[in-house]
Tab-separated table of C-alpha atoms and ligand atoms in Angstrom:
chain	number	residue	atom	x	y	z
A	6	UNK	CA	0.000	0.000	0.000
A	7	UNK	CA	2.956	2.043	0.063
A	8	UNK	CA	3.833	3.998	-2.860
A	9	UNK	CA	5.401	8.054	-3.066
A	10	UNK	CA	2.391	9.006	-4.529
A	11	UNK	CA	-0.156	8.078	-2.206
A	12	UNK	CA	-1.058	11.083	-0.833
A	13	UNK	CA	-0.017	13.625	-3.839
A	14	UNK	CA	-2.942	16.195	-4.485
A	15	UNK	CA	-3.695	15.681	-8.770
A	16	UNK	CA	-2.068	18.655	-10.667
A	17	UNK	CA	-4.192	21.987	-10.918
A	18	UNK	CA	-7.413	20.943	-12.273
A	19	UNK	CA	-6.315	17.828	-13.754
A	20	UNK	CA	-6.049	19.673	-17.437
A	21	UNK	CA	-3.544	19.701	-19.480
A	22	UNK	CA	-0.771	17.793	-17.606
A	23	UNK	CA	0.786	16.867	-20.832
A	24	UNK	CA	4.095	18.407	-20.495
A	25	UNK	CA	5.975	17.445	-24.267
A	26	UNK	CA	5.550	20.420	-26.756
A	27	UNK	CA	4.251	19.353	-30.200
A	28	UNK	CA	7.044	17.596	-32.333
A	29	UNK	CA	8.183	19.613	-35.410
A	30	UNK	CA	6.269	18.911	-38.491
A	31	UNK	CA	5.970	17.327	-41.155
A	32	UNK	CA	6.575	13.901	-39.435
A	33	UNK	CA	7.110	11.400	-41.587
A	34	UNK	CA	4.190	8.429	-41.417
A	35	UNK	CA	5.882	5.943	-39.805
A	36	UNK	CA	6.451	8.580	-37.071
A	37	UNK	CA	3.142	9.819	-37.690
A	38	UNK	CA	1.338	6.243	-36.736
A	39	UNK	CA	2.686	6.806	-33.181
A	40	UNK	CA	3.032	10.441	-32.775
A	41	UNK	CA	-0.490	11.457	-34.302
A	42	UNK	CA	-1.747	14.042	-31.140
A	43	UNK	CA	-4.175	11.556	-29.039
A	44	UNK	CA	-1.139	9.383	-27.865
A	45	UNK	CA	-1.128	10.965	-24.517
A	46	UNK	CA	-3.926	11.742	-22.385
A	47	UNK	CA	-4.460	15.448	-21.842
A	48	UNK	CA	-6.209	14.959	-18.190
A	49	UNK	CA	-3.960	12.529	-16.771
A	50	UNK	CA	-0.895	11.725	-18.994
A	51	UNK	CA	-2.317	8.313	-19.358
A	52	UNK	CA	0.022	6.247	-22.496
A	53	UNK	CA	-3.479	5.624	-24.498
A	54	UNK	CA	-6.227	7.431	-25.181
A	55	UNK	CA	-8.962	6.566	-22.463
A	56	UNK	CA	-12.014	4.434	-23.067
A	57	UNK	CA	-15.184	7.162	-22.322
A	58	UNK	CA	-17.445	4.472	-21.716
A	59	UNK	CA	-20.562	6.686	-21.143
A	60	UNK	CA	-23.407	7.592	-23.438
A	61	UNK	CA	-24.121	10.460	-22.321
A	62	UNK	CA	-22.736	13.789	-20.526
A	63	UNK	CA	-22.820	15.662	-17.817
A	64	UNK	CA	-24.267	19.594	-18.015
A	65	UNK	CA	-22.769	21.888	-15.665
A	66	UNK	CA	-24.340	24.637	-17.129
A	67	UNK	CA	-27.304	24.760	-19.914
A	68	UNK	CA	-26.198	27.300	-21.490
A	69	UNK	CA	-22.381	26.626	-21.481
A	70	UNK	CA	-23.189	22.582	-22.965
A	71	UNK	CA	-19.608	20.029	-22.681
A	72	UNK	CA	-17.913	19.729	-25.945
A	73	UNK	CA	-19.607	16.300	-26.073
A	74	UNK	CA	-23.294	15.671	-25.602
A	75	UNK	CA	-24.324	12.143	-26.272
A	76	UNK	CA	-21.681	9.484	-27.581
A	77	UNK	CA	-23.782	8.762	-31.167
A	78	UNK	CA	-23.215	12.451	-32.039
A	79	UNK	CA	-19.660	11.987	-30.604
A	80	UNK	CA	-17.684	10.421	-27.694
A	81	UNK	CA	-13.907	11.378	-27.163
A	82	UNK	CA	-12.571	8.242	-27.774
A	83	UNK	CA	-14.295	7.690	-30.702
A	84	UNK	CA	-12.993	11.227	-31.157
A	85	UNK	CA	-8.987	10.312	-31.176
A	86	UNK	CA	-9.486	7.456	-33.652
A	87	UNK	CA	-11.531	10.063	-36.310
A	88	UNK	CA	-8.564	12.639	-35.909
A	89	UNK	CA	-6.261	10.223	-36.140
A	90	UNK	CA	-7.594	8.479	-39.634
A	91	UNK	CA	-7.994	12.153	-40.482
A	92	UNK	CA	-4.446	12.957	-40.384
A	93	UNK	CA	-3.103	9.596	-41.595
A	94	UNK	CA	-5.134	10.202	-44.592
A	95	UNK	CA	-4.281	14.063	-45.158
A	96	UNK	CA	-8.134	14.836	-45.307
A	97	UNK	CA	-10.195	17.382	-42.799
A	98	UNK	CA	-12.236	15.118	-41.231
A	99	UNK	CA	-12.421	11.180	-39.892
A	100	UNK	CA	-15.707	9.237	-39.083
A	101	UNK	CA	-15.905	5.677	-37.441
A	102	UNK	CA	-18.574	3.540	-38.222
A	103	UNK	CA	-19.595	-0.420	-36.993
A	104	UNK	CA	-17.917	-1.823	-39.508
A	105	UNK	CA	-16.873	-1.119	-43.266
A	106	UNK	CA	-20.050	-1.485	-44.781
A	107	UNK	CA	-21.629	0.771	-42.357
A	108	UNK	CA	-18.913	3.567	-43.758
A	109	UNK	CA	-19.867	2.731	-47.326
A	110	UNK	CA	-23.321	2.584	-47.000
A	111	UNK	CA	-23.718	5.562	-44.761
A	112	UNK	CA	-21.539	7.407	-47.137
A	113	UNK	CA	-23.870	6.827	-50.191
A	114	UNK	CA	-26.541	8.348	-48.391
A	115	UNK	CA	-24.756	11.273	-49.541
A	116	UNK	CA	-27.153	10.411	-52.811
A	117	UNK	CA	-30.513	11.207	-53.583
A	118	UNK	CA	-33.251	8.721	-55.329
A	119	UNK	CA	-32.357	9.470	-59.078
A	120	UNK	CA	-29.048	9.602	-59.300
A	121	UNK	CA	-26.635	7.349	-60.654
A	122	UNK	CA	-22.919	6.243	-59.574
A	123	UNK	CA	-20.055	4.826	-61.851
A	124	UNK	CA	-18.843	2.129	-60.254
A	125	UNK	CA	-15.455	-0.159	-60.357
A	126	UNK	CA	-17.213	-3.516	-61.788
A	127	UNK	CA	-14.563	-5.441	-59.544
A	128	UNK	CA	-15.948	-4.159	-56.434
A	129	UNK	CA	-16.000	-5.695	-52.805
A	130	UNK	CA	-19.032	-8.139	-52.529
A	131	UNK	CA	-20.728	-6.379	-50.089
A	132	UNK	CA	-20.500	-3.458	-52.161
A	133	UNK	CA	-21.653	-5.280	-55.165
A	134	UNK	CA	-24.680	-6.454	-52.606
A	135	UNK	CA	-25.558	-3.263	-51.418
A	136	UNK	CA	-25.915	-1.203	-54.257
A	137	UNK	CA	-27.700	-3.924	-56.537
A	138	UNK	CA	-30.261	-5.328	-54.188
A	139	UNK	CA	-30.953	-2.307	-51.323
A	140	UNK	CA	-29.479	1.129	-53.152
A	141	UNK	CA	-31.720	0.058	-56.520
A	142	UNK	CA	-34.440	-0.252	-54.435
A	143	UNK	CA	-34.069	3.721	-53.260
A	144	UNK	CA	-33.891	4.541	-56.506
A	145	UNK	CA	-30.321	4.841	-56.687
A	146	UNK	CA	-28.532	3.471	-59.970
A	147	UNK	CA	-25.145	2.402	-60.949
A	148	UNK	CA	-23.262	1.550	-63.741
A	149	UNK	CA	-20.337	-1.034	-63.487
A	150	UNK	CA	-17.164	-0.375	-65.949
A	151	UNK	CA	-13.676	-1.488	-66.135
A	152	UNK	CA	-11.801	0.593	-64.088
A	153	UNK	CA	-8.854	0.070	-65.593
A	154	UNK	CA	-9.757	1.931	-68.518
A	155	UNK	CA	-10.754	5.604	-67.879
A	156	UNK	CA	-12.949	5.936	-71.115
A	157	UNK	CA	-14.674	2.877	-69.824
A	158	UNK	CA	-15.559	5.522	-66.805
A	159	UNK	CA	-15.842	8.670	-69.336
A	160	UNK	CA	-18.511	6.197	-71.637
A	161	UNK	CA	-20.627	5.406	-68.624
A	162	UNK	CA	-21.640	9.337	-67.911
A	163	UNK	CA	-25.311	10.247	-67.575
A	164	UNK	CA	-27.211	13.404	-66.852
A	165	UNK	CA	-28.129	12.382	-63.917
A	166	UNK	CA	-24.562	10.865	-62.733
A	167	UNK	CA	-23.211	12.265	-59.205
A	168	UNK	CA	-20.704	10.066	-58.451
A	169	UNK	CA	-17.495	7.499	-59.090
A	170	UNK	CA	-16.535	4.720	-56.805
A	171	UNK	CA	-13.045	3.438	-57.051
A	172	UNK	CA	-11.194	0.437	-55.353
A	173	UNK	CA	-7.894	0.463	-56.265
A	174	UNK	CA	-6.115	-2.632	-56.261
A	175	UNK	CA	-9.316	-4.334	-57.069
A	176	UNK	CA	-10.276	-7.312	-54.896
A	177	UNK	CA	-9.276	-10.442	-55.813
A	178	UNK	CA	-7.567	-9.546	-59.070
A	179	UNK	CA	-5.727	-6.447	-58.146
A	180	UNK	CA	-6.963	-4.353	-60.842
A	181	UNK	CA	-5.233	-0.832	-61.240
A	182	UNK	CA	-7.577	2.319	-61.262
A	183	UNK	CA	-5.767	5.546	-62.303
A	184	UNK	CA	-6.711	7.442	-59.699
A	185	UNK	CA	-5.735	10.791	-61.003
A	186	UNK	CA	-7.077	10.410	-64.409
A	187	UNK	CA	-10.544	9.346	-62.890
A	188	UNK	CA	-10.520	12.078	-59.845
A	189	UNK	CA	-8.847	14.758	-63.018
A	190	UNK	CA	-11.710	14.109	-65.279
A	191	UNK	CA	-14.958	13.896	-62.236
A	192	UNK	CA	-13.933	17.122	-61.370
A	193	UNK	CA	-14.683	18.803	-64.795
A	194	UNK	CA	-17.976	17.241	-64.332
A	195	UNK	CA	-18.535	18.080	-60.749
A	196	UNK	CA	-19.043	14.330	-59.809
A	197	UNK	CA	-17.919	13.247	-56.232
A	198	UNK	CA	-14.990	11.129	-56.072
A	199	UNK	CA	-15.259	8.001	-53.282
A	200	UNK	CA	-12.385	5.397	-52.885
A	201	UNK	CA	-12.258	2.117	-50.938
A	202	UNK	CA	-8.663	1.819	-49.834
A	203	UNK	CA	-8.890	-1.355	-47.838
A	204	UNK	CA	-6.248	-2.776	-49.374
A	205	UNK	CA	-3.507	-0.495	-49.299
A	206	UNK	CA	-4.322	1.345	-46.288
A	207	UNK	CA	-2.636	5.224	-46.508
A	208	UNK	CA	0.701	3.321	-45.258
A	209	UNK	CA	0.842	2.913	-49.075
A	210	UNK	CA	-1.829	4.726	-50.761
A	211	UNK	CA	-2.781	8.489	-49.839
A	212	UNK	CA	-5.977	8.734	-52.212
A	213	UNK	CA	-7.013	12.619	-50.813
A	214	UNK	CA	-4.215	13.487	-52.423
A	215	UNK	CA	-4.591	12.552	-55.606
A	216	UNK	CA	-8.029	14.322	-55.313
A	217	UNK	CA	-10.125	12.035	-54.260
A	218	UNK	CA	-13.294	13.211	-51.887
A	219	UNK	CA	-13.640	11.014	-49.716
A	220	UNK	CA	-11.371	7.806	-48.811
A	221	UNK	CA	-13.390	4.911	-47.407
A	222	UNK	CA	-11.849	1.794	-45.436
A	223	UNK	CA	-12.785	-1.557	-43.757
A	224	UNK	CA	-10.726	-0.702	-40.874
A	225	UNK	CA	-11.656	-4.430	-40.070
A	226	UNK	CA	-8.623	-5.792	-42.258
A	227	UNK	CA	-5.400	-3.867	-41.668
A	228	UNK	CA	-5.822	-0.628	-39.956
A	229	UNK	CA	-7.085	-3.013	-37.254
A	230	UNK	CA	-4.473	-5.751	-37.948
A	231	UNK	CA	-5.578	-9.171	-35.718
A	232	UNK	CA	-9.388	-10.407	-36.845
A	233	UNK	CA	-10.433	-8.772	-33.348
A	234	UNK	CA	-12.393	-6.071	-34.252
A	235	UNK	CA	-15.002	-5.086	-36.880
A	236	UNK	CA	-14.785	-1.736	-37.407
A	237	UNK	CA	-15.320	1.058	-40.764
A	238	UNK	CA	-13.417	4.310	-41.254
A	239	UNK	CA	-14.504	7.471	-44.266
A	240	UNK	CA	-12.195	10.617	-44.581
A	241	UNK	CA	-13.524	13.684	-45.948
A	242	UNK	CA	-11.291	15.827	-48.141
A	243	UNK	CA	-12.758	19.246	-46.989
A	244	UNK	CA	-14.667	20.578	-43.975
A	245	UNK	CA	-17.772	20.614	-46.321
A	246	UNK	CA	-17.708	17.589	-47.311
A	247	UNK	CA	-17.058	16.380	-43.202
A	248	UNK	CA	-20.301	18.443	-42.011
A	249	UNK	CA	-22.822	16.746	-44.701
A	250	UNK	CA	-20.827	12.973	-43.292
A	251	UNK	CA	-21.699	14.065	-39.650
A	252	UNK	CA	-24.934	14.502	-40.286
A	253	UNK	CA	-25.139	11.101	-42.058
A	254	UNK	CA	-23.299	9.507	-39.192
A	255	UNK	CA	-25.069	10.861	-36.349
A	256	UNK	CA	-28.817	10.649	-38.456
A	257	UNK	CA	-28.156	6.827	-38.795
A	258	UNK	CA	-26.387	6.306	-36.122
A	259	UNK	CA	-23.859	4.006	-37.616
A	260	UNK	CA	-21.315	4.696	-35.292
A	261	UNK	CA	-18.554	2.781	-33.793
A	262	UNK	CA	-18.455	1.918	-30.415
A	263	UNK	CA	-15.712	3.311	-27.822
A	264	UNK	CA	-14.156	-0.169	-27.013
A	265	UNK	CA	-13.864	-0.695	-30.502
A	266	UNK	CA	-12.781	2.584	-31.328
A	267	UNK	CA	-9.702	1.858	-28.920
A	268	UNK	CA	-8.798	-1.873	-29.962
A	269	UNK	CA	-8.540	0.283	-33.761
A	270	UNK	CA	-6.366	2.505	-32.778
A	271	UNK	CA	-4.375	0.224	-31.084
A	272	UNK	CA	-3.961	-1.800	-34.206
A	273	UNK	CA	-3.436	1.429	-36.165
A	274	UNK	CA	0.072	1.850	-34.133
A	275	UNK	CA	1.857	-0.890	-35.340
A	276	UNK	CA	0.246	-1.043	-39.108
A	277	UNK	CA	3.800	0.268	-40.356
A	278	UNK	CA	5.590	-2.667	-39.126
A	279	UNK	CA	2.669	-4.949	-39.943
A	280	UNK	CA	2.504	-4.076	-43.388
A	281	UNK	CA	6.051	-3.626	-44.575
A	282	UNK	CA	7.135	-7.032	-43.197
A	283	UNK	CA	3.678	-8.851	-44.591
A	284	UNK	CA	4.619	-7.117	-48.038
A	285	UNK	CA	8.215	-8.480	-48.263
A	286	UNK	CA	6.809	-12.171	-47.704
A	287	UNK	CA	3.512	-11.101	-50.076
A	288	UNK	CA	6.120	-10.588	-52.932
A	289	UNK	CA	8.228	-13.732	-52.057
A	290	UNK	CA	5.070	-15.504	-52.104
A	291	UNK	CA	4.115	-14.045	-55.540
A	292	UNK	CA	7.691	-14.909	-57.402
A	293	UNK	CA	7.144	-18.956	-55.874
A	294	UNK	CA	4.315	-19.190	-56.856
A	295	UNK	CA	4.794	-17.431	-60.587
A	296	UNK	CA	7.526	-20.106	-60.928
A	297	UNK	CA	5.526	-23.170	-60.929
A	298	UNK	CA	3.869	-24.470	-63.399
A	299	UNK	CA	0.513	-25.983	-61.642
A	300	UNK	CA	-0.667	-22.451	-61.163
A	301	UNK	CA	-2.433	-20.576	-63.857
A	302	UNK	CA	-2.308	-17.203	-62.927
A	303	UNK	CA	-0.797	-14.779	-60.149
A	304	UNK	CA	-2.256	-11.202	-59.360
A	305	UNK	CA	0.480	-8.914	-57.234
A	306	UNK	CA	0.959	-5.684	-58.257
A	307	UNK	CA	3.947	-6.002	-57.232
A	308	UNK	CA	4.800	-9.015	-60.204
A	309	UNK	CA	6.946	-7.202	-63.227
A	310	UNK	CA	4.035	-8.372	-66.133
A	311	UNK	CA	1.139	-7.293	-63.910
A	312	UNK	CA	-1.238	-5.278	-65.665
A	313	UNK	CA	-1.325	-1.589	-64.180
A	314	UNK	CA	1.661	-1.996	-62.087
A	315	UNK	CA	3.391	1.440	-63.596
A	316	UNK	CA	0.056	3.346	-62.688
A	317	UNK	CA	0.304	1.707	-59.527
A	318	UNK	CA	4.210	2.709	-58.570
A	319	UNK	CA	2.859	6.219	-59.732
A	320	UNK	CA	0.126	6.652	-57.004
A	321	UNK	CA	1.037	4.247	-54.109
A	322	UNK	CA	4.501	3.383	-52.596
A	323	UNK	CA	3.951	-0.677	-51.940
A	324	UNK	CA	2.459	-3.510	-53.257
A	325	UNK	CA	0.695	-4.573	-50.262
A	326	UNK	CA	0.211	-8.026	-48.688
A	327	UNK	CA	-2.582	-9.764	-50.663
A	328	UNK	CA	-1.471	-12.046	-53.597
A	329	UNK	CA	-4.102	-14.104	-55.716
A	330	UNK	CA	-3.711	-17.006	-57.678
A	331	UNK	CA	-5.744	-19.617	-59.612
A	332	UNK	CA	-4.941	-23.222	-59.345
A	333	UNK	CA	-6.878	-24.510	-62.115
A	334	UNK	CA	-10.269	-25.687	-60.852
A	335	UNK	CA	-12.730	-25.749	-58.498
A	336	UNK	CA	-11.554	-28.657	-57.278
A	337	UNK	CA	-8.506	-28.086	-56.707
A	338	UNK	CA	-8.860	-25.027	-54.695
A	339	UNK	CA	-11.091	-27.086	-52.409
A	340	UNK	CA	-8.527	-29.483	-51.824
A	341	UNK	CA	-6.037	-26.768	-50.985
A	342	UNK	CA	-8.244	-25.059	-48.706
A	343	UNK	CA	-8.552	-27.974	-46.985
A	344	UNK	CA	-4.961	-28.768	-46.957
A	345	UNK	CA	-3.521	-26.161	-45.240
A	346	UNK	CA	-1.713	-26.394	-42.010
A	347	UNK	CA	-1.130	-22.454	-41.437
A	348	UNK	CA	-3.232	-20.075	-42.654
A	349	UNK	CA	-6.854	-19.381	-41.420
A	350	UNK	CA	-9.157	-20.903	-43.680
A	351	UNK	CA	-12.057	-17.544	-43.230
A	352	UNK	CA	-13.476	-14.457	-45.106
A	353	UNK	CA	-11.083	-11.562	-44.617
A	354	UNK	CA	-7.244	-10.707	-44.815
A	355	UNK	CA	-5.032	-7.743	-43.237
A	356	UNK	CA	-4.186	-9.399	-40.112
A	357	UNK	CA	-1.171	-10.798	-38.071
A	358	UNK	CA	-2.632	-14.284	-38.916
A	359	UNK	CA	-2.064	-15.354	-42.631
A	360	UNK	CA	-5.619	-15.858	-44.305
A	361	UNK	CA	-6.834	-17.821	-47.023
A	362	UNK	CA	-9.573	-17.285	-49.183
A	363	UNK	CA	-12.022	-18.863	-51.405
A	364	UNK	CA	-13.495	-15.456	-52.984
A	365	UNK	CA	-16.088	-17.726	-55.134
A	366	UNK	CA	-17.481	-19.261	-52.214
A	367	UNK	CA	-17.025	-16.595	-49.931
A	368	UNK	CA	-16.111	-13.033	-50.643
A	369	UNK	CA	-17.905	-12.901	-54.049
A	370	UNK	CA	-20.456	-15.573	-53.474
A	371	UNK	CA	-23.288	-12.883	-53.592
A	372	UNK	CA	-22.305	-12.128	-57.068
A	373	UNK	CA	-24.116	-14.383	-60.223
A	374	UNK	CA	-21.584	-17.056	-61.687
A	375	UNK	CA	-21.789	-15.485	-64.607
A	376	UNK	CA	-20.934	-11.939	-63.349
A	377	UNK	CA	-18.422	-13.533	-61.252
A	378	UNK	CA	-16.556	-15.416	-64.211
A	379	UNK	CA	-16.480	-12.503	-66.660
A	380	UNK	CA	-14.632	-10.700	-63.983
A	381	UNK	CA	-11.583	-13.214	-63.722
A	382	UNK	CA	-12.933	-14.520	-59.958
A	383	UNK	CA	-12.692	-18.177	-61.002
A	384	UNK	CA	-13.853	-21.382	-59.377
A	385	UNK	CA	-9.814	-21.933	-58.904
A	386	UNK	CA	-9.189	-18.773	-57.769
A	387	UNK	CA	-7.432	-18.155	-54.034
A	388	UNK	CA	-6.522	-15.152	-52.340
A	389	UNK	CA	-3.617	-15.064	-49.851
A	390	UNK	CA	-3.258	-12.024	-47.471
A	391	UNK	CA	0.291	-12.597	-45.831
A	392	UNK	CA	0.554	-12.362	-42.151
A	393	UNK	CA	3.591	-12.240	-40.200
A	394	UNK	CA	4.451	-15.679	-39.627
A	395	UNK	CA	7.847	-16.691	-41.350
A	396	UNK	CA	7.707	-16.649	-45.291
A	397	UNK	CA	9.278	-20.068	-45.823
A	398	UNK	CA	7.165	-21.987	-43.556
A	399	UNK	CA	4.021	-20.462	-45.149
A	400	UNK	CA	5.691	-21.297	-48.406
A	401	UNK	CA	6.160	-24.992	-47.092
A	402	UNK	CA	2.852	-25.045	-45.578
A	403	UNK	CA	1.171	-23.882	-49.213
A	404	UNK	CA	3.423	-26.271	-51.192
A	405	UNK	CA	2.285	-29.530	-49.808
A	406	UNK	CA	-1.272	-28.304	-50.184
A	407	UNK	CA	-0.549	-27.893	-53.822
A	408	UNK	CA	0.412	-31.330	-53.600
A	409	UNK	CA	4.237	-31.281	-53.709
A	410	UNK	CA	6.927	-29.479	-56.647
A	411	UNK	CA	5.559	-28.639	-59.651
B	514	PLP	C1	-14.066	-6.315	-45.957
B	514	PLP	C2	-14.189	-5.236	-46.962
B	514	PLP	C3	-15.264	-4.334	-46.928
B	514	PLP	C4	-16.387	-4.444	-45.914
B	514	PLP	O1	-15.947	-4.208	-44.631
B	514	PLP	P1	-16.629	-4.851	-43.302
B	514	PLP	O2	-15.767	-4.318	-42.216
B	514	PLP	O3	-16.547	-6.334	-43.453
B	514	PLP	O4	-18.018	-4.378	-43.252
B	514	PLP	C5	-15.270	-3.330	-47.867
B	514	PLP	N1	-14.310	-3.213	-48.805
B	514	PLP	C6	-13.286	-4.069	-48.879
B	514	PLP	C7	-12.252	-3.898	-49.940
B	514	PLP	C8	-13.182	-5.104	-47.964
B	514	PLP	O5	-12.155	-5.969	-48.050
């Protein structure tokens, strides 16, 4: 029970004990992951941001109301992790949301019945989901083009078009977007600009930018980095644009919860680390695998012969840690899946663990065969996301589910 502190009276009024002066700027990101302003409590000095586990607060005085009123319009903790997307992004304001989809679909409530959206025909499933079975039903409509060829995107105009969605690399097949010709040429036509960055996270990719609006993320995957937490991030480009995303956010109340909100931003720390090392093994994964014959086709960006890569060296400074590749059938992939020792078998990828997905069972299942074919997402087709276990055991691991050298 003895301790020097025992009977020490707090510090004035408990504000503002944080003694360190702001860094110089500009940090540089890896610095800027640790260093990003909520990292030390301003009451009490604490090493993490706190967890305000309250709904509601506190009036003193009416007319004088505390900077926070009720935790679905905004909660301090759910606060940090907002600024701190914010700034990792480069735009003026961060939202959290329940989970990924809750960002995207919250976000396209931006839209009004009658309007139409161009949309990256290799989109995330859910996305796919949401804006052909619910969004049609509101009377939104989209068009699905090629992303990979902007007059595919110019073709698809319409009077009544307000917006472009982008994912850039595409999931499964890592498809390259040029995200300044698209975000170049919606500007001359006043459309908004919205980009799923899931996969390269702004360690790598920095959308805003390159002009984009507004940058949307499953923080699930790896902002949050260990399958713990389901979580969905948007950053707004200007103030504007943040004010009309409040209003969306706090109307539907698609918010993120505060425990969550800290297990993010907890992940968030170490994403630098996570990511470079996953990438090195993602593109040691990629060259074994292009050197055997029993495998039809490899998608990394990284890969020399991979469509888009220049584009993609242009606007992003990695390749990332998800590699896909087709093993010929069905069949096979089922067998593989089934044959691995390592990896998790699940929907998902960013995360310490190595995952391994069946995107035509799982990911993409929503999607009509036929849709699904014509897009390259094969019965064969697997997608890796590289965790942090050693490379060559996960290259071991993969080879004797293949079946042995080939
Ligand atoms: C997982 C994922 C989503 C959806 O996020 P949830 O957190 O699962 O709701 C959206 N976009 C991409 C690219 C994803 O991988």
């Amino acid at each position: 029970m003895s301790g020097e502190n025992q009977n020490r009276q707090p510090e004035g009024s408990g504000r503002n004990v944080r003694r360190k002066s702001p860094p110089a700027e500009p940090l540089r990101f890896e610095t800027r992951l640790l260093h990003f302003g909520g990292e030390i409590d301003e009451a009490t000095g604490a090493s993490s941001v706190p967890i305000y586990q309250a709904s509601t607060f506190h009036h003193e005085d009416v007319f004088n109301p505390p900077a926070h009123d009720y935790s679905r319009s905004g909660n301090p903790t759910r606060q940090a992790l907002e600024d701190y997307i914010a700034k990792l992004e480069g735009g003026a304001r961060g939202f959290a949301y329940a989970s990924g989809m809750a960002a995207i679909a919250s976000t396209f409530m931006l839209l009004s019945s009658g309007d139409h959206i161009i949309v990256t025909e290799d989109v995330y499933g859910g996305t796919y989901r949401l804006l052909t079975s619910i969004l049609n039903r509101m009377g939104i409509e989209c068009t699905f083009v090629d992303m990979t060829d902007p007059e595919q995107v110019k073709a698809a105009l319409k009077p009544n078009t307000k917006a472009v969605y982008m994912e850039t690399p595409s999931n499964p097949t890592l498809k390259i977007t040029d995200i300044g010709a698209v975000t170049g040429w919606a500007r001359e036509h006043g459309l908004l600009t919205l980009l799923d960055n899931t996969f390269m996270t702004p360690y790598y990719q920095r959308p805003i930018e390159q002009g984009v609006d507004i940058v949307l993320h499953s923080a699930t995957k790896f902002l949050g980095g260990h399958s713990d937490v389901l979580a969905g991030l948007a950053v707004a480009r200007t103030e504007e644009l943040g004010a009309k995303l409040k209003q969306l956010q706090n109307g539907l109340g698609t918010v993120l919860g505060v425990q969550d909100s800290w297990l993010l931003m907890r992940g968030m720390k170490t994403l630098g680390a996570r990511m470079s090392h996953s990438e090195q093994s993602a593109a040691k994964l990629a060259a074994w695998l292009t050197g055997r014959s029993d495998i039809e086709a490899v998608y990394y960006p990284g890969l020399l012969h991979h469509p888009g890569r220049e584009i993609h060296e242009r606007q992003c400074r990695g390749y990332g840690a998800v590699v896909s590749f087709d093993v010929g059938s069905g069949e096979r992939a089922k067998e593989v899946l089934n044959s691995v020792r390592l990896p998790l078998v699940a929907v998902s990828l960013g995360a310490v663990e190595s995952i391994l997905s069946y995107p035509a069972m799982m990911s993409h299942a929503a999607m009509g065969e036929k849709v699904r074919h014509e897009r390259g997402i094969t019965d064969g087709l697997l997608r890796f996301s590289v965790g942090l276990e050693d490379i060559d055991d996960l290259i071991a691991d993969l080879d004797q589910a293949l079946g042995g050298k080939k």
